[in-house]
PDB file of C-alpha atoms in Angstrom:
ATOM      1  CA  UNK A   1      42.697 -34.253   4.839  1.00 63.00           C
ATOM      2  CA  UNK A   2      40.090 -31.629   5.623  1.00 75.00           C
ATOM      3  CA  UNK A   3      38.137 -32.655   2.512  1.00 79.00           C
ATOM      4  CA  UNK A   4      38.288 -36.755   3.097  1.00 79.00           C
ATOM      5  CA  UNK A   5      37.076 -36.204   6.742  1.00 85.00           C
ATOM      6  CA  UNK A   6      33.638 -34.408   5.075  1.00 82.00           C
ATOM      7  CA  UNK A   7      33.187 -36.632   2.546  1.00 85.00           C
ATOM      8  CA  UNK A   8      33.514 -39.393   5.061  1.00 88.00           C
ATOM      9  CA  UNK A   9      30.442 -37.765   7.145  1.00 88.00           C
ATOM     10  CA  UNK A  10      28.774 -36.693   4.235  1.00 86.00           C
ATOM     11  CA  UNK A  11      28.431 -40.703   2.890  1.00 87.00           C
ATOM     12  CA  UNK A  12      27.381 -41.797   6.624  1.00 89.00           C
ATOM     13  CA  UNK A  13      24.262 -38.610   6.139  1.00 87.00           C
ATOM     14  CA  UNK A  14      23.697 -39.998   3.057  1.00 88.00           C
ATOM     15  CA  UNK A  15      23.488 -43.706   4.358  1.00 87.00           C
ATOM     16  CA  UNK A  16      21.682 -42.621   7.577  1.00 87.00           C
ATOM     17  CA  UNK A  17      19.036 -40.696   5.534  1.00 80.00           C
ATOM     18  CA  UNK A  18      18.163 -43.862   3.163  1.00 82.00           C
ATOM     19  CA  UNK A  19      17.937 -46.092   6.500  1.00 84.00           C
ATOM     20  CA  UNK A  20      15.612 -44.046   7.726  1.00 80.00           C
ATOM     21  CA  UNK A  21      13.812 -43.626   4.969  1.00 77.00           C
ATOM     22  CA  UNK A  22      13.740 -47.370   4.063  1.00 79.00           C
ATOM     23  CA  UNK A  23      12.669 -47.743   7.670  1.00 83.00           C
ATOM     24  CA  UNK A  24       9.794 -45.134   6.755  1.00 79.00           C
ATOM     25  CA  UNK A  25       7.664 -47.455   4.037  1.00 82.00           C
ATOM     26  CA  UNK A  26       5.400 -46.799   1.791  1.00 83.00           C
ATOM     27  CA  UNK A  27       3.004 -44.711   4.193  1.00 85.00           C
ATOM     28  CA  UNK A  28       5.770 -42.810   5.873  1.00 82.00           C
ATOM     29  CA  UNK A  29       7.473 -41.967   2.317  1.00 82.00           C
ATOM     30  CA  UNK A  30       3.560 -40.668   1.093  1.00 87.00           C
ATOM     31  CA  UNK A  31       3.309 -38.967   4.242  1.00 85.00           C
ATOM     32  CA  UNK A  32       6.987 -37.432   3.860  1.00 82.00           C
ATOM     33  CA  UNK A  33       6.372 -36.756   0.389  1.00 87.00           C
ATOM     34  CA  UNK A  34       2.933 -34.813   1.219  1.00 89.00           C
ATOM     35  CA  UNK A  35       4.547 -32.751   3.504  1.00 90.00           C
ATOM     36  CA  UNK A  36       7.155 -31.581   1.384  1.00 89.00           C
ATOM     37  CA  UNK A  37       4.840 -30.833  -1.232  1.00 90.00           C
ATOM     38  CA  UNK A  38       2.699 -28.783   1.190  1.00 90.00           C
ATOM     39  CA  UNK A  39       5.613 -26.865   2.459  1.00 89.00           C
ATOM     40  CA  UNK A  40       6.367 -25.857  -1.708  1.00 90.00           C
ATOM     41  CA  UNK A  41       2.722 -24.903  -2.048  1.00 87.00           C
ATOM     42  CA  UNK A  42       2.287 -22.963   1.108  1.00 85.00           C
ATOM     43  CA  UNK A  43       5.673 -20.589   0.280  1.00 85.00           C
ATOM     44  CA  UNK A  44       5.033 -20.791  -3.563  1.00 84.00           C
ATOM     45  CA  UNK A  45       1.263 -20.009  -3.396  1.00 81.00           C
ATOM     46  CA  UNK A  46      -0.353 -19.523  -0.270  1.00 80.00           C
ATOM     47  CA  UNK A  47       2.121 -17.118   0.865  1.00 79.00           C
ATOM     48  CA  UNK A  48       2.359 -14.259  -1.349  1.00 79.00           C
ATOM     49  CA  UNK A  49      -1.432 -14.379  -1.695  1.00 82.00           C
ATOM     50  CA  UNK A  50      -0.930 -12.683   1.967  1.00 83.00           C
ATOM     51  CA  UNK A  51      -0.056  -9.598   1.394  1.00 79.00           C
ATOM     52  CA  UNK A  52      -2.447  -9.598  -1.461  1.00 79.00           C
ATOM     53  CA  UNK A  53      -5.290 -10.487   0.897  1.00 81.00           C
ATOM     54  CA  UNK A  54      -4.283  -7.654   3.448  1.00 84.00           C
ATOM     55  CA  UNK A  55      -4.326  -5.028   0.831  1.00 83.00           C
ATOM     56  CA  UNK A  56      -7.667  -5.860   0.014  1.00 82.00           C
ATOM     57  CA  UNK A  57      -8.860  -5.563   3.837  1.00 86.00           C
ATOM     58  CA  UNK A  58      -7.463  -2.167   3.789  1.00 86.00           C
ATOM     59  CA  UNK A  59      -8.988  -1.425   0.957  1.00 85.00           C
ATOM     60  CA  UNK A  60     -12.612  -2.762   1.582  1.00 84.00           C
ATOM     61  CA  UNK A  61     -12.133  -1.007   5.641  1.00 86.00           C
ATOM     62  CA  UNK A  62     -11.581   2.122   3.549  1.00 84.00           C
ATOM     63  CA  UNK A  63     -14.278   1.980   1.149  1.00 83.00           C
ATOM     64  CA  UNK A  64     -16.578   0.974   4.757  1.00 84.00           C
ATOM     65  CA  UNK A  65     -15.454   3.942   5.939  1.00 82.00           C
ATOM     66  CA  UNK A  66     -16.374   5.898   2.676  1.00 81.00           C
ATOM     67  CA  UNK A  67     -19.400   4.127   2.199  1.00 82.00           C
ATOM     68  CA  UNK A  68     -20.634   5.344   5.910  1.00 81.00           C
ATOM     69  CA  UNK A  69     -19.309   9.086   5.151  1.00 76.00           C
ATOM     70  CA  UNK A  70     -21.868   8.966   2.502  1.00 76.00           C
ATOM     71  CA  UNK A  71     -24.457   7.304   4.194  1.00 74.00           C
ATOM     72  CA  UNK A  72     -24.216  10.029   6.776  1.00 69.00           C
ATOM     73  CA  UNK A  73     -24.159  12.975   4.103  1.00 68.00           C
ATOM     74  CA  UNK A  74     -27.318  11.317   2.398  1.00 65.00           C
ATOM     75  CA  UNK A  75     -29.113  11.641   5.740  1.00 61.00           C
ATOM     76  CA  UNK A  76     -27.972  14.902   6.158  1.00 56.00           C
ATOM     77  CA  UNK A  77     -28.888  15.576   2.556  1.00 58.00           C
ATOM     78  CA  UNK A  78     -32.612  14.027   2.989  1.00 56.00           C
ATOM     79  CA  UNK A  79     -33.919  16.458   4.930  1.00 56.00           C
ATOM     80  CA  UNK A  80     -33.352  16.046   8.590  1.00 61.00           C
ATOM     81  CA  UNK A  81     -32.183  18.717  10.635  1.00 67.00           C
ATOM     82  CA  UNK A  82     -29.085  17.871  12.748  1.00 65.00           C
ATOM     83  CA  UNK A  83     -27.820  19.525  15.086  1.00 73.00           C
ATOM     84  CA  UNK A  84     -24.113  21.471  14.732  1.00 75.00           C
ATOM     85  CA  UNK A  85     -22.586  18.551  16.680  1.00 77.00           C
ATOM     86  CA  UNK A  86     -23.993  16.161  14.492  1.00 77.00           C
ATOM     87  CA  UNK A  87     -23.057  18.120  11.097  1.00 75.00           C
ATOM     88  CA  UNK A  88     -19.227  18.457  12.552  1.00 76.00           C
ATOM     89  CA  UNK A  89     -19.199  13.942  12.813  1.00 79.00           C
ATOM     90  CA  UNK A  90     -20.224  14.048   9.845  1.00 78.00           C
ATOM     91  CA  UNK A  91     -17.972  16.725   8.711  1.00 79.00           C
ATOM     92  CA  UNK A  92     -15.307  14.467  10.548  1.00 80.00           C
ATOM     93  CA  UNK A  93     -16.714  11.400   9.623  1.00 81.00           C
ATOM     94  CA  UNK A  94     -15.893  11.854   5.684  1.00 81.00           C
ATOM     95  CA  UNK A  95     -11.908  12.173   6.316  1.00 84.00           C
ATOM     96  CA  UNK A  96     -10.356   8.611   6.524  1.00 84.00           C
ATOM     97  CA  UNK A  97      -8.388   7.528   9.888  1.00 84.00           C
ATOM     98  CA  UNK A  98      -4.806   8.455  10.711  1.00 80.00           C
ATOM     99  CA  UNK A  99      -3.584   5.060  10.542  1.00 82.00           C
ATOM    100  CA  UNK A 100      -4.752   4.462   6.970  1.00 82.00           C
ATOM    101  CA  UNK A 101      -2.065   6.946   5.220  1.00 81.00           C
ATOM    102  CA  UNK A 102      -0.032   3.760   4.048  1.00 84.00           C
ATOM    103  CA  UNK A 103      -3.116   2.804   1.994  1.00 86.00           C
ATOM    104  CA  UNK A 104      -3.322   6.128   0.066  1.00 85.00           C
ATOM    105  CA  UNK A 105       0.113   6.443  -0.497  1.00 86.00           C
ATOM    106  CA  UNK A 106       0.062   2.783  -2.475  1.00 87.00           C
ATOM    107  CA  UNK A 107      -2.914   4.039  -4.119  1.00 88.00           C
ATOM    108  CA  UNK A 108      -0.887   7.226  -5.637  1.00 88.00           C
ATOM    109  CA  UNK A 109       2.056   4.873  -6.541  1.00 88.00           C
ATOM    110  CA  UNK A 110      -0.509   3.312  -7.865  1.00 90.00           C
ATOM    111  CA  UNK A 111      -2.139   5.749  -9.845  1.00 90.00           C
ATOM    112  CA  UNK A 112       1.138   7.077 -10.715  1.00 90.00           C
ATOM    113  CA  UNK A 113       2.456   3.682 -12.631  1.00 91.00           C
ATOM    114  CA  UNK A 114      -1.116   3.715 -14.478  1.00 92.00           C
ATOM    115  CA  UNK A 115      -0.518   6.552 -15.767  1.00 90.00           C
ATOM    116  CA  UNK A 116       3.130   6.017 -16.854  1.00 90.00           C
ATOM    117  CA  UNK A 117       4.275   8.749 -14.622  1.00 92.00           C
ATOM    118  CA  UNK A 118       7.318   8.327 -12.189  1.00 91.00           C
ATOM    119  CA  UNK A 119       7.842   9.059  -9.191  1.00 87.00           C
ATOM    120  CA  UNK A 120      11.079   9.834  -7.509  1.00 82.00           C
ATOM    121  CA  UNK A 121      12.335  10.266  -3.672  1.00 83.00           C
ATOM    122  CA  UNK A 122       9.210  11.008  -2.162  1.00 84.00           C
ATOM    123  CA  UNK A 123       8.864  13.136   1.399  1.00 87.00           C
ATOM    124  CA  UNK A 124       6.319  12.933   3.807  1.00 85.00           C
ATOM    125  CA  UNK A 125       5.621  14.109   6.963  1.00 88.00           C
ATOM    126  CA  UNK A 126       2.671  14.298   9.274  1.00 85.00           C
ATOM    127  CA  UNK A 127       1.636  17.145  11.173  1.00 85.00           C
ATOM    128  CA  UNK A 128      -0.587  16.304  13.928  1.00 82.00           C
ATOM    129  CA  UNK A 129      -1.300  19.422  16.418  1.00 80.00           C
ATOM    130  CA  UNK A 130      -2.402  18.745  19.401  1.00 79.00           C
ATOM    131  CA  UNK A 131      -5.745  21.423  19.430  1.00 80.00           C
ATOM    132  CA  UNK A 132      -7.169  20.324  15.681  1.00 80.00           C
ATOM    133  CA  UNK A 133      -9.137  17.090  14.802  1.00 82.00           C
ATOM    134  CA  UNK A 134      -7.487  16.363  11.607  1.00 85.00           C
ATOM    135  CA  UNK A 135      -4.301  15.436  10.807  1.00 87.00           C
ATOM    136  CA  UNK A 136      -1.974  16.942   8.213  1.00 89.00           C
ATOM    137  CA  UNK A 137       0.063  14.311   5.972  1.00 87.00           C
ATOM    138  CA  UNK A 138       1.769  16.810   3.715  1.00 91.00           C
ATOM    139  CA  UNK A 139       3.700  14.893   0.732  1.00 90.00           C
ATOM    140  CA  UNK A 140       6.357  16.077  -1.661  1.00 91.00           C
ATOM    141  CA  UNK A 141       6.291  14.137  -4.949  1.00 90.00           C
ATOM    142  CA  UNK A 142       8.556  14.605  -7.830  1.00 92.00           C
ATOM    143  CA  UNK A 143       7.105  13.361 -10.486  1.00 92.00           C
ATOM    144  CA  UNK A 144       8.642  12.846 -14.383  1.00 92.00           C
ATOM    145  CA  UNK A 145       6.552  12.389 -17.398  1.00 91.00           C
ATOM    146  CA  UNK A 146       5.076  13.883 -20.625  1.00 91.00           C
ATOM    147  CA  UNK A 147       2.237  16.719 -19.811  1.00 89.00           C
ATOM    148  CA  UNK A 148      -0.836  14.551 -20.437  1.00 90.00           C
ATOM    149  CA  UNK A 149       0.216  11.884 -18.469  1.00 92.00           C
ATOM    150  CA  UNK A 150       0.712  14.301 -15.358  1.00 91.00           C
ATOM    151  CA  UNK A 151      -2.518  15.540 -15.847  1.00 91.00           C
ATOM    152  CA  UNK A 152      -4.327  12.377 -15.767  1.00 92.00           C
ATOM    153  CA  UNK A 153      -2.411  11.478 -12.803  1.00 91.00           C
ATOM    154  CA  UNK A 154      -3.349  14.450 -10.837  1.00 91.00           C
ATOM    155  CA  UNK A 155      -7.415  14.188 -12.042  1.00 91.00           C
ATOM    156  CA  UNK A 156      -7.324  10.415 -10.676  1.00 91.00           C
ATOM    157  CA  UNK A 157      -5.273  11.342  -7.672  1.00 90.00           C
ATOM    158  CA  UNK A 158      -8.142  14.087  -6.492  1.00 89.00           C
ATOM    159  CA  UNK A 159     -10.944  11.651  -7.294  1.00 89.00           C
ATOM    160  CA  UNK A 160      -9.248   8.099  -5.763  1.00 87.00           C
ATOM    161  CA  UNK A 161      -8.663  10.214  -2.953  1.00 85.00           C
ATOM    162  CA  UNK A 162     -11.412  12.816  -1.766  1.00 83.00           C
ATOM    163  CA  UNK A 163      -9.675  13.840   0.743  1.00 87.00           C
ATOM    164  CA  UNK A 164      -6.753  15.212  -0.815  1.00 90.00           C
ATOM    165  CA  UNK A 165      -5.882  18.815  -1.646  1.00 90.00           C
ATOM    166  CA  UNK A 166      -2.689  19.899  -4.175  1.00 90.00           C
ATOM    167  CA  UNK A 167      -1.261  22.876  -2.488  1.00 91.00           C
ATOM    168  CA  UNK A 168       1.466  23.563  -4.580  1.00 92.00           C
ATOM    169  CA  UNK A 169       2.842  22.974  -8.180  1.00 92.00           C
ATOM    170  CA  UNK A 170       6.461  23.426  -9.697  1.00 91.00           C
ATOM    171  CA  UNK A 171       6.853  23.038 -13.284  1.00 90.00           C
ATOM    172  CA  UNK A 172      10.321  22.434 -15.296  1.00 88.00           C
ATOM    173  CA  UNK A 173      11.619  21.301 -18.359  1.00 87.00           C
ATOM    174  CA  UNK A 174      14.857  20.939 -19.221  1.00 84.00           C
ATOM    175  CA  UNK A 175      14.210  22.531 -22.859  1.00 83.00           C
ATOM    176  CA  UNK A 176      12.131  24.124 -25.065  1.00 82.00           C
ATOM    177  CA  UNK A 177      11.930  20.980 -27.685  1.00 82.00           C
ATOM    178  CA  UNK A 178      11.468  18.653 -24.282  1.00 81.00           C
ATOM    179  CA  UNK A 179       8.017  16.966 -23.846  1.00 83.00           C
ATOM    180  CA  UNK A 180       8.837  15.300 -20.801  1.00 88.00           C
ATOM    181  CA  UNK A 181       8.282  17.620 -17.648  1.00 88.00           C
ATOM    182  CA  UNK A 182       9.582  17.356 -14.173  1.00 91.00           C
ATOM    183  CA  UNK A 183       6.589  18.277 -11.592  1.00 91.00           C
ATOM    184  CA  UNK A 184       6.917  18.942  -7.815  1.00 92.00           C
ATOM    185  CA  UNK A 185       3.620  18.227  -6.422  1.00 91.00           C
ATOM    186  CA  UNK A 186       3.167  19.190  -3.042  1.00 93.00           C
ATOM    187  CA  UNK A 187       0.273  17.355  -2.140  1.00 90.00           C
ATOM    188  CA  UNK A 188      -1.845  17.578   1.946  1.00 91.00           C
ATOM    189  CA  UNK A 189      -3.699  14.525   2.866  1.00 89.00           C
ATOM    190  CA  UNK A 190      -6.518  15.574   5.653  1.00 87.00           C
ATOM    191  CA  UNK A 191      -6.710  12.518   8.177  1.00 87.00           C
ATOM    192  CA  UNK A 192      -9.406  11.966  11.136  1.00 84.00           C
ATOM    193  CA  UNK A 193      -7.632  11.364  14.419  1.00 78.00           C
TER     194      UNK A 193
END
């Protein structure tokens, strides 16, 4: 009974839909038709270009921020005197900003899946004291892969990100016959508060 009592109001929506749209008419059905096809393009398309799009702001405000760390150091470089305040911005000027740690961490993924390394269960924590100017985002990253490949990884890592230091380094492998090690990098990321 259950199913004859839906299929009932199922065929009065269907009938109700086609004399509305027959009511619509050849404008209203174009008009109906060019809204449904710019609801598919906007979450087909448009969409997942967003994320795409904010990436690349992050990554052009961080290369800003680079590009003015260097601008200072060339003036420093060029000649002029400055004065011990002045050298300490521009000491403090070359770190990148606390809230941009999500960037760097994509950019080691990153780096990490160019170089066919892999990373497992990363940690991270920040240390922020209260008395110091920088920030402290130290990362643990286990990372598996054959020896060349880690080594690449870690050479790109330093120079994508200047302002990175590798504090520590575990090595293991499983056997003597293995070529595939498993690294524990433990990695500090200096950030400007």
């Amino acid at each position: 009974m259950k199913t004859a009592t839906l299929q009932t109001r199922l065929d009065r929506l269907i009938l109700q839909l086609r004399w509305q749209a027959g009511r619509l008419g050849v404008i209203g059905k174009t008009g109906l038709g060019l809204i449904v096809v710019t609801t598919i393009y906007f979450f087909s398309a448009l969409l997942p270009q967003e994320s795409d799009l904010q990436k690349l702001k992050e990554r052009a405000e961080t290369l800003q921020m680079q590009e003015q760390a260097k601008k200072n150091q060339s003036e420093t470089e060029s000649g002029k005197k400055l004065s011990s305040d002045q050298a300490l911005q521009v000491f403090y000027d070359f770190f990148p900003r606390i809230d941009s740690s999500p960037f760097w961490i994509r950019e080691l993924v990153q780096l990490a899946k160019k170089h066919n390394v892999e990373l497992n269960s990363s940690e991270y924590r920040l240390v922020n004291e209260n008395d110091a100017r920088l920030a402290r985002y130290e990362m643990i990253l286990p990372v598996k892969g054959r020896y060349p490949q880690i080594r690449a990884f870690m050479a790109a890592a330093l120079e994508a990100v200047p302002a990175m230091a590798i504090s520590a380094i575990a090595l293991k492998r499983e056997n003597i016959t293995s070529d595939r090690l498993e690294v524990r990098l433990e990695i500090n990321l200096y950030l400007n508060k």
